[in-house]
Amino acid sequence: MALTPAQTQLADGQAHAARAMWNCLHDWWTMLPKEKRSLAAADAAIRQARKDIGWLAVLPAQAAQAVLKTYFQAWKNCWNGHTDAPTFKARFRAVMSVDIPQGRDLQIQRVHRRWGMVNLPKVGRVRFRWTKDLPVGKKANVDNRITGARLIKDALGWHIAFRVRTLESAPGPHEGPEIGIDAGVNIPLALSDGNYHHHGRPARLPDGTADRDKWLNADEKVKLLRLERRAAHRKSFRKPGQKTSNRLKRTYHQIASLRARAKRRAADWQHRTTTEIARAYGVIVVEELDIPNMIKSARGTVENPGKNVAQKSGLNRSISQEAWGRTVTMLTYKAARHGGALHKVPAPGTSQRCSMCGFTTPGSRESQALFVCKNESCGWSGNADHNAARNVLHLYRMGHALIPAAGRAVVRRARRVKPAAAR
């Protein structure tokens, strides 16, 4: 969105008020006895808070109600076993956002091919970049209309995301082939049919270290290095306990803008790649990876120090940059949208088993990219990632697909219920 400085200040005030509303609501909810907790009581508390606290009234009434609904839904997700319990939102770590739950308040108007106008409550008319076709004017009807929007701020500025309600027919079963996918660092996505999807950016620098800024071009990397040195120089003059200067804050903001641009490029590549895979294949099989355990530090303790700490740290950064969990999430809903399905199989042994003879021998994976079967009667060699992808598909065909996470949660809760005779 193209906001004026005054409009930016108003939007920032609403976002901070929404975060403070969430924190006050969380504090009120956790201190109240369980028998007195209810949605109606929380709604009355929010209305009273907006009357008593002047700066909370900056947030529109509908946006305050959206905070309550989001908070209540967060507790429902926790009770269902999907997420952890909601917590306080810190000022500098939380994402600044404001919800506009009613679409009739937006009054969207298209100016020309690139830009449009939208009305934001208590902010005014704002120009925004028109990047997708929206059901506005004659295109809008009961089955195809805008139901609301959400304002989100990142290092690049304020953005608006519209919620659109559409009526779509259920997709028919996908007639495409089955495919196994192995996620890696050198080859982001290796397929069992021999194809692969690469983002065209080297994962490592010429000296062999991981390139954490691979989504930036050469000029942007030079600019980032200059900004980081400038920030370190200006930070050296700050005394302990002293506030950060405006110059240092401006430098930090410029660094964050470059980081946000790189993150957007990575997410754009993931969206394009997952859409292509979901359209081409009917059954998609991936490994169930324990990513938090994979990126644990190898530093160890003082008594038992770790080995190859620097190498493991670089590998952890590379794994985090690839965002394998987000890729699986995209494949899950995009496959369902096109009539396909995504399945998960156990990960242990997929990189050590030979996909040709089926033998698992230690040391078969000689390097990150080469697999050589140690079985004397086989001796097959090939790309290690493609070999792992074929093993992933083999596990699915042999009936080793795992139960989805929601299904496992239901099974665990069912096992806790005591038989009727024991009650």
Coordinates of C-alpha atoms in Angstrom, one line a residue:
M1 CA 0.0 0.0 0.0
A2 CA 1.1 3.6 -0.7
L3 CA 0.5 5.3 2.6
T4 CA 1.2 8.8 3.5
P5 CA 3.3 9.5 6.7
A6 CA 0.1 10.4 8.5
Q7 CA -1.7 7.3 7.4
T8 CA 1.3 5.2 8.3
Q9 CA 1.3 6.6 11.8
L10 CA -2.5 5.8 12.1
A11 CA -2.0 2.2 10.9
D12 CA 0.9 1.7 13.3
G13 CA -1.2 3.0 16.2
Q14 CA -4.0 0.6 15.3
A15 CA -1.5 -2.3 15.1
H16 CA 0.0 -1.5 18.5
A17 CA -3.5 -1.2 20.0
A18 CA -4.5 -4.6 18.6
R19 CA -1.4 -6.2 20.1
A20 CA -2.1 -4.5 23.4
M21 CA -5.7 -5.6 23.2
W22 CA -4.5 -9.2 22.7
N23 CA -2.2 -9.0 25.7
C24 CA -4.9 -7.5 28.0
L25 CA -7.3 -10.1 26.9
H26 CA -4.8 -12.9 27.6
D27 CA -4.1 -11.5 31.0
W28 CA -7.8 -11.2 31.8
W29 CA -8.6 -14.7 30.5
T30 CA -5.8 -16.5 32.4
M31 CA -6.5 -14.7 35.8
L32 CA -10.2 -15.3 35.7
P33 CA -11.6 -18.5 37.2
K34 CA -12.6 -21.1 34.7
E35 CA -16.3 -21.0 35.5
K36 CA -16.4 -17.3 34.7
R37 CA -14.7 -17.5 31.3
S38 CA -17.0 -17.0 28.4
L39 CA -17.1 -15.3 25.0
A40 CA -19.8 -12.9 26.2
A41 CA -17.8 -11.9 29.3
A42 CA -14.7 -11.3 27.2
D43 CA -16.8 -9.2 24.7
A44 CA -18.1 -7.0 27.6
A45 CA -14.6 -6.6 29.0
I46 CA -13.3 -5.4 25.6
R47 CA -16.1 -2.9 25.2
Q48 CA -15.4 -1.5 28.7
A49 CA -11.7 -1.3 28.0
R50 CA -12.3 0.7 24.8
K51 CA -14.3 3.2 26.9
D52 CA -11.9 3.5 29.8
I53 CA -8.6 3.5 27.9
G54 CA -8.4 6.2 25.4
W55 CA -5.6 4.9 23.2
L56 CA -7.4 1.5 22.7
A57 CA -10.2 3.4 21.0
V58 CA -7.8 4.1 18.1
L59 CA -8.6 0.5 17.1
P60 CA -12.0 0.3 15.2
A61 CA -14.7 -1.7 17.1
Q62 CA -14.9 -4.4 14.4
A63 CA -11.1 -4.9 14.5
A64 CA -11.3 -5.2 18.3
Q65 CA -14.0 -7.9 17.9
A66 CA -11.7 -9.7 15.4
V67 CA -8.9 -9.8 18.0
L68 CA -11.4 -11.5 20.4
K69 CA -12.4 -14.1 17.8
T70 CA -8.8 -14.8 16.9
Y71 CA -7.9 -15.2 20.5
F72 CA -10.8 -17.5 21.2
Q73 CA -10.0 -19.6 18.1
A74 CA -6.4 -19.9 19.3
W75 CA -7.6 -21.5 22.5
K76 CA -9.9 -23.9 20.5
N77 CA -6.9 -24.9 18.4
C78 CA -4.9 -25.6 21.6
W79 CA -7.8 -27.7 23.1
N80 CA -7.9 -29.7 19.9
G81 CA -4.2 -30.5 20.2
H82 CA -3.2 -28.6 17.0
T83 CA -1.1 -25.8 18.6
D84 CA 0.3 -24.6 21.9
A85 CA -1.5 -22.3 24.2
P86 CA -1.6 -18.6 23.2
T87 CA 0.9 -16.3 24.8
F88 CA 1.7 -12.6 25.1
K89 CA 2.8 -10.8 22.0
A90 CA 6.1 -8.9 22.4
R91 CA 6.4 -5.5 20.9
F92 CA 9.4 -6.1 18.7
R93 CA 8.8 -9.8 17.8
A94 CA 5.1 -9.9 17.0
V95 CA 3.9 -9.2 13.5
M96 CA 2.0 -5.9 13.3
S97 CA -1.4 -6.5 11.8
V98 CA -4.9 -5.2 11.8
D99 CA -8.0 -7.1 10.8
I100 CA -10.9 -5.6 8.8
P101 CA -13.7 -8.3 9.2
Q102 CA -16.4 -6.6 7.1
G103 CA -15.9 -6.3 3.3
R104 CA -18.5 -3.6 2.9
D105 CA -16.3 -1.1 4.8
L106 CA -13.5 -1.4 2.2
Q107 CA -15.3 0.3 -0.8
I108 CA -12.7 -1.0 -3.3
Q109 CA -12.3 0.9 -6.6
R110 CA -9.9 0.1 -9.4
V111 CA -8.1 3.2 -10.7
H112 CA -6.2 1.6 -13.6
R113 CA -4.4 -1.6 -14.4
R114 CA -1.7 -1.3 -11.7
W115 CA -3.4 0.6 -8.8
G116 CA -6.6 0.6 -6.8
M117 CA -8.2 2.5 -3.9
V118 CA -9.5 1.0 -0.7
N119 CA -11.1 2.6 2.4
L120 CA -9.5 1.7 5.7
P121 CA -11.5 2.5 8.9
K122 CA -10.1 5.5 10.8
V123 CA -7.3 5.8 8.2
G124 CA -9.0 6.9 5.0
R125 CA -8.7 6.2 1.3
V126 CA -5.4 4.4 0.5
R127 CA -3.8 3.4 -2.8
F128 CA -2.7 -0.2 -3.2
R129 CA -0.9 -2.1 -5.9
W130 CA -3.4 -4.3 -7.8
T131 CA -1.7 -7.7 -8.1
K132 CA -4.6 -10.1 -8.4
D133 CA -8.1 -10.0 -10.0
L134 CA -10.7 -9.1 -7.3
P135 CA -14.5 -9.5 -7.5
V136 CA -15.3 -5.8 -7.5
G137 CA -18.3 -4.1 -9.1
K138 CA -20.2 -6.2 -11.6
K139 CA -18.0 -9.2 -10.9
A140 CA -19.2 -9.4 -7.2
N141 CA -22.2 -11.5 -6.3
V142 CA -23.4 -13.7 -3.4
D143 CA -21.1 -16.6 -4.3
N144 CA -18.0 -14.5 -5.3
R145 CA -17.3 -11.5 -3.1
I146 CA -14.8 -9.9 -0.7
T147 CA -15.6 -10.6 2.9
G148 CA -12.8 -8.7 4.6
A149 CA -9.1 -7.9 4.6
R150 CA -6.1 -7.9 6.8
L151 CA -3.3 -5.3 7.0
I152 CA 0.2 -6.7 7.6
K153 CA 3.4 -4.8 8.1
D154 CA 6.9 -6.1 7.4
A155 CA 10.3 -4.5 6.7
L156 CA 9.1 -3.4 3.3
G157 CA 6.0 -1.5 4.6
W158 CA 2.3 -2.1 5.0
H159 CA 0.4 -4.6 2.8
I160 CA -3.2 -5.6 2.4
A161 CA -4.5 -9.1 1.9
F162 CA -8.2 -9.5 0.9
R163 CA -10.3 -12.4 1.9
V164 CA -12.4 -13.6 -1.0
R165 CA -15.3 -16.0 -0.8
T166 CA -15.8 -18.0 -4.0
L167 CA -17.9 -21.0 -5.0
E168 CA -15.8 -23.6 -6.7
S169 CA -16.7 -27.1 -7.8
A170 CA -15.0 -30.0 -6.0
P171 CA -12.0 -31.2 -8.1
G172 CA -12.2 -34.6 -9.6
P173 CA -9.6 -37.3 -8.8
H174 CA -6.2 -36.4 -10.2
E175 CA -5.1 -38.9 -12.9
G176 CA -1.4 -38.0 -12.7
P177 CA 1.3 -40.4 -11.7
E178 CA 2.8 -41.0 -8.2
I179 CA 6.0 -39.2 -7.2
G180 CA 8.4 -39.4 -4.3
I181 CA 10.2 -36.2 -3.1
D182 CA 13.4 -35.9 -1.2
A183 CA 14.2 -32.5 0.3
G184 CA 17.8 -31.5 0.4
V185 CA 20.2 -28.6 0.6
N186 CA 22.2 -28.9 -2.6
I187 CA 19.1 -30.0 -4.6
P188 CA 16.1 -28.5 -2.8
L189 CA 13.6 -30.9 -4.3
A190 CA 14.6 -34.2 -5.9
L191 CA 11.9 -36.3 -7.6
S192 CA 11.8 -40.0 -7.9
D193 CA 11.4 -39.8 -11.7
G194 CA 14.8 -38.3 -12.1
N195 CA 13.7 -34.6 -12.3
Y196 CA 14.5 -32.0 -9.8
H197 CA 13.6 -28.4 -8.9
H198 CA 16.4 -26.0 -8.2
H199 CA 16.1 -22.3 -7.5
G200 CA 19.2 -21.5 -9.5
R201 CA 21.2 -20.1 -6.7
P202 CA 24.3 -21.9 -5.2
A203 CA 23.8 -23.0 -1.7
R204 CA 27.5 -22.6 -0.9
L205 CA 30.2 -20.0 -1.5
P206 CA 33.4 -20.8 -3.4
D207 CA 35.2 -21.4 -0.1
G208 CA 32.6 -24.1 0.8
T209 CA 30.7 -22.2 3.5
A210 CA 26.9 -21.9 3.4
D211 CA 25.6 -18.8 1.6
R212 CA 23.0 -17.3 3.9
D213 CA 22.3 -14.5 1.4
K214 CA 21.8 -16.7 -1.7
W215 CA 18.5 -15.0 -2.6
L216 CA 20.2 -11.6 -3.0
N217 CA 22.0 -10.6 -6.1
A218 CA 25.7 -9.4 -6.2
D219 CA 24.9 -5.7 -5.8
E220 CA 22.5 -6.4 -2.9
K221 CA 25.1 -8.6 -1.1
V222 CA 27.6 -5.7 -1.4
K223 CA 25.0 -3.3 0.0
L224 CA 24.1 -5.7 2.8
L225 CA 27.8 -6.1 3.8
R226 CA 28.2 -2.3 3.8
L227 CA 25.1 -1.9 6.0
E228 CA 26.2 -4.6 8.5
R229 CA 29.6 -2.9 8.9
R230 CA 28.0 0.5 9.3
A231 CA 25.6 -1.0 12.0
A232 CA 28.5 -2.6 13.8
H233 CA 30.5 0.7 13.7
R234 CA 27.6 2.8 15.0
K235 CA 26.8 0.2 17.7
S236 CA 30.3 0.4 19.0
F237 CA 29.6 4.0 20.2
R238 CA 26.5 3.0 22.2
K239 CA 27.1 2.7 25.9
P240 CA 25.5 -0.1 28.0
G241 CA 21.9 0.9 28.9
Q242 CA 21.9 3.7 26.3
K243 CA 19.0 3.8 23.8
T244 CA 19.6 3.0 20.2
S245 CA 20.2 6.1 18.1
N246 CA 18.0 7.0 15.2
R247 CA 20.9 6.5 12.7
L248 CA 21.4 2.9 14.0
K249 CA 17.7 2.2 13.8
R250 CA 17.6 3.4 10.2
T251 CA 20.5 1.1 9.4
Y252 CA 18.8 -1.8 11.0
H253 CA 15.7 -1.0 9.0
Q254 CA 17.6 -1.0 5.7
I255 CA 19.1 -4.4 6.6
A256 CA 15.7 -5.8 7.5
S257 CA 14.3 -4.6 4.1
L258 CA 17.0 -6.6 2.2
R259 CA 16.2 -9.6 4.4
A260 CA 12.5 -9.3 3.7
R261 CA 13.1 -9.0 0.0
A262 CA 15.1 -12.2 0.0
K263 CA 12.4 -14.0 2.1
R264 CA 9.8 -13.0 -0.5
R265 CA 11.9 -14.3 -3.4
A266 CA 12.2 -17.7 -1.5
A267 CA 8.5 -17.8 -0.8
D268 CA 7.7 -17.0 -4.5
W269 CA 9.9 -19.8 -5.7
Q270 CA 8.2 -22.2 -3.3
H271 CA 4.7 -21.2 -4.5
R272 CA 5.7 -21.6 -8.1
T273 CA 7.4 -24.9 -7.6
T274 CA 4.7 -26.5 -5.4
T275 CA 2.0 -25.4 -7.8
E276 CA 3.8 -27.0 -10.7
I277 CA 4.2 -30.3 -8.8
A278 CA 0.6 -30.4 -7.6
R279 CA -0.6 -29.9 -11.2
A280 CA 1.6 -32.6 -12.6
Y281 CA 1.3 -35.5 -10.0
G282 CA -1.7 -37.1 -8.4
V283 CA 0.0 -38.7 -5.4
I284 CA 2.9 -36.9 -3.7
V285 CA 4.9 -38.7 -1.1
V286 CA 7.4 -37.0 1.3
E287 CA 9.4 -37.9 4.4
E288 CA 8.2 -37.0 7.8
L289 CA 11.2 -35.0 9.0
D290 CA 11.8 -33.9 12.6
I291 CA 13.2 -30.5 11.5
P292 CA 13.7 -29.0 15.0
N293 CA 15.8 -32.0 16.0
M294 CA 17.8 -31.8 12.7
I295 CA 18.9 -28.2 13.3
K296 CA 19.9 -28.6 16.9
S297 CA 23.3 -27.1 17.8
A298 CA 26.3 -29.4 18.0
R299 CA 28.1 -27.2 20.5
G300 CA 27.6 -29.6 23.4
T301 CA 28.6 -28.7 27.0
V302 CA 31.8 -27.6 28.8
E303 CA 32.3 -31.2 30.0
N304 CA 31.4 -32.8 26.6
P305 CA 32.2 -30.2 23.8
G306 CA 30.8 -31.0 20.4
K307 CA 32.7 -31.7 17.2
N308 CA 32.5 -29.8 13.8
V309 CA 30.4 -27.1 15.4
A310 CA 31.0 -24.6 12.7
Q311 CA 30.1 -27.1 9.9
K312 CA 27.0 -28.1 11.7
S313 CA 26.0 -24.5 12.3
G314 CA 26.3 -23.8 8.5
L315 CA 24.2 -26.9 7.7
N316 CA 21.6 -25.8 10.2
R317 CA 21.4 -22.4 8.5
S318 CA 21.0 -24.0 5.1
I319 CA 18.2 -26.3 6.3
S320 CA 16.4 -23.4 7.9
Q321 CA 16.7 -21.4 4.7
E322 CA 15.1 -24.1 2.6
A323 CA 12.0 -24.1 4.8
W324 CA 11.0 -27.7 4.2
G325 CA 8.0 -27.5 6.5
R326 CA 6.5 -24.6 4.6
T327 CA 7.0 -26.6 1.3
V328 CA 5.1 -29.6 2.7
T329 CA 2.3 -27.3 3.9
M330 CA 2.0 -25.8 0.4
L331 CA 2.0 -29.2 -1.3
T332 CA -0.7 -30.5 1.1
Y333 CA -3.3 -27.9 0.3
K334 CA -2.4 -27.4 -3.4
A335 CA -2.5 -31.2 -4.0
A336 CA -6.0 -31.3 -2.5
R337 CA -7.0 -28.3 -4.6
H338 CA -6.1 -30.2 -7.8
G339 CA -7.7 -33.5 -6.7
G340 CA -4.5 -35.1 -5.5
A341 CA -3.2 -36.2 -2.1
L342 CA 0.0 -35.9 -0.1
H343 CA 1.3 -38.8 2.1
K344 CA 4.2 -39.0 4.5
V345 CA 6.4 -42.0 5.1
P346 CA 9.1 -42.6 7.9
A347 CA 12.4 -40.9 7.1
P348 CA 14.9 -43.3 8.7
G349 CA 16.9 -45.3 6.2
T350 CA 15.8 -43.6 3.0
S351 CA 19.2 -42.1 2.3
Q352 CA 21.1 -45.3 3.0
R353 CA 19.0 -47.9 1.2
C354 CA 19.8 -48.8 -2.4
S355 CA 16.8 -48.2 -4.6
M356 CA 18.0 -50.8 -7.1
C357 CA 18.7 -53.9 -4.9
G358 CA 17.0 -52.9 -1.7
F359 CA 20.1 -53.5 0.5
T360 CA 21.0 -51.0 3.3
T361 CA 24.7 -51.0 4.0
P362 CA 26.7 -48.4 6.1
G363 CA 28.8 -46.0 4.1
S364 CA 26.8 -46.3 0.9
R365 CA 26.3 -42.5 0.7
E366 CA 29.9 -41.5 0.1
S367 CA 29.1 -37.8 -0.1
Q368 CA 26.2 -35.3 -0.1
A369 CA 25.6 -35.9 -3.8
L370 CA 26.9 -39.5 -4.6
F371 CA 25.4 -42.8 -3.6
V372 CA 27.4 -46.0 -4.2
C373 CA 25.8 -49.4 -3.3
K374 CA 28.2 -51.5 -1.3
N375 CA 26.5 -54.7 -2.2
E376 CA 28.9 -56.7 -4.4
S377 CA 26.2 -58.1 -6.6
C378 CA 24.7 -54.7 -7.3
G379 CA 27.3 -51.9 -7.2
W380 CA 24.8 -49.3 -8.5
S381 CA 25.9 -45.7 -8.2
G382 CA 23.9 -42.5 -8.8
N383 CA 22.7 -39.2 -7.3
A384 CA 22.0 -39.6 -3.6
D385 CA 19.0 -37.4 -3.6
H386 CA 17.2 -39.2 -6.4
N387 CA 18.0 -42.5 -4.7
A388 CA 16.4 -41.3 -1.5
A389 CA 13.3 -40.0 -3.5
R390 CA 12.8 -43.4 -5.0
N391 CA 13.0 -45.0 -1.6
V392 CA 10.4 -42.6 -0.3
L393 CA 8.0 -43.7 -3.1
H394 CA 8.9 -47.4 -2.5
L395 CA 7.8 -47.0 1.2
Y396 CA 4.5 -45.6 0.2
R397 CA 3.8 -48.4 -2.3
M398 CA 4.7 -51.0 0.3
G399 CA 2.0 -49.5 2.6
H400 CA 4.2 -47.6 5.1
A401 CA 2.3 -44.3 4.8
L402 CA 1.8 -42.6 8.2
I403 CA -1.5 -41.5 9.7
P404 CA -2.0 -37.7 9.4
A405 CA -1.2 -35.6 12.4
A406 CA -4.9 -34.9 13.1
G407 CA -5.7 -38.5 12.9
R408 CA -3.0 -39.5 15.4
A409 CA -4.2 -36.8 17.8
V410 CA -7.7 -38.3 17.7
V411 CA -6.3 -41.8 18.3
R412 CA -4.3 -40.6 21.3
R413 CA -7.4 -39.0 22.8
A414 CA -9.4 -42.1 22.2
R415 CA -6.9 -44.2 24.0
R416 CA -7.1 -42.0 27.1
V417 CA -10.9 -42.7 27.5
K418 CA -11.5 -45.4 30.1
P419 CA -13.9 -48.3 29.3
A420 CA -17.4 -48.0 30.5
A421 CA -16.9 -50.8 33.0
A422 CA -14.0 -49.1 34.6
R423 CA -15.7 -45.7 35.1

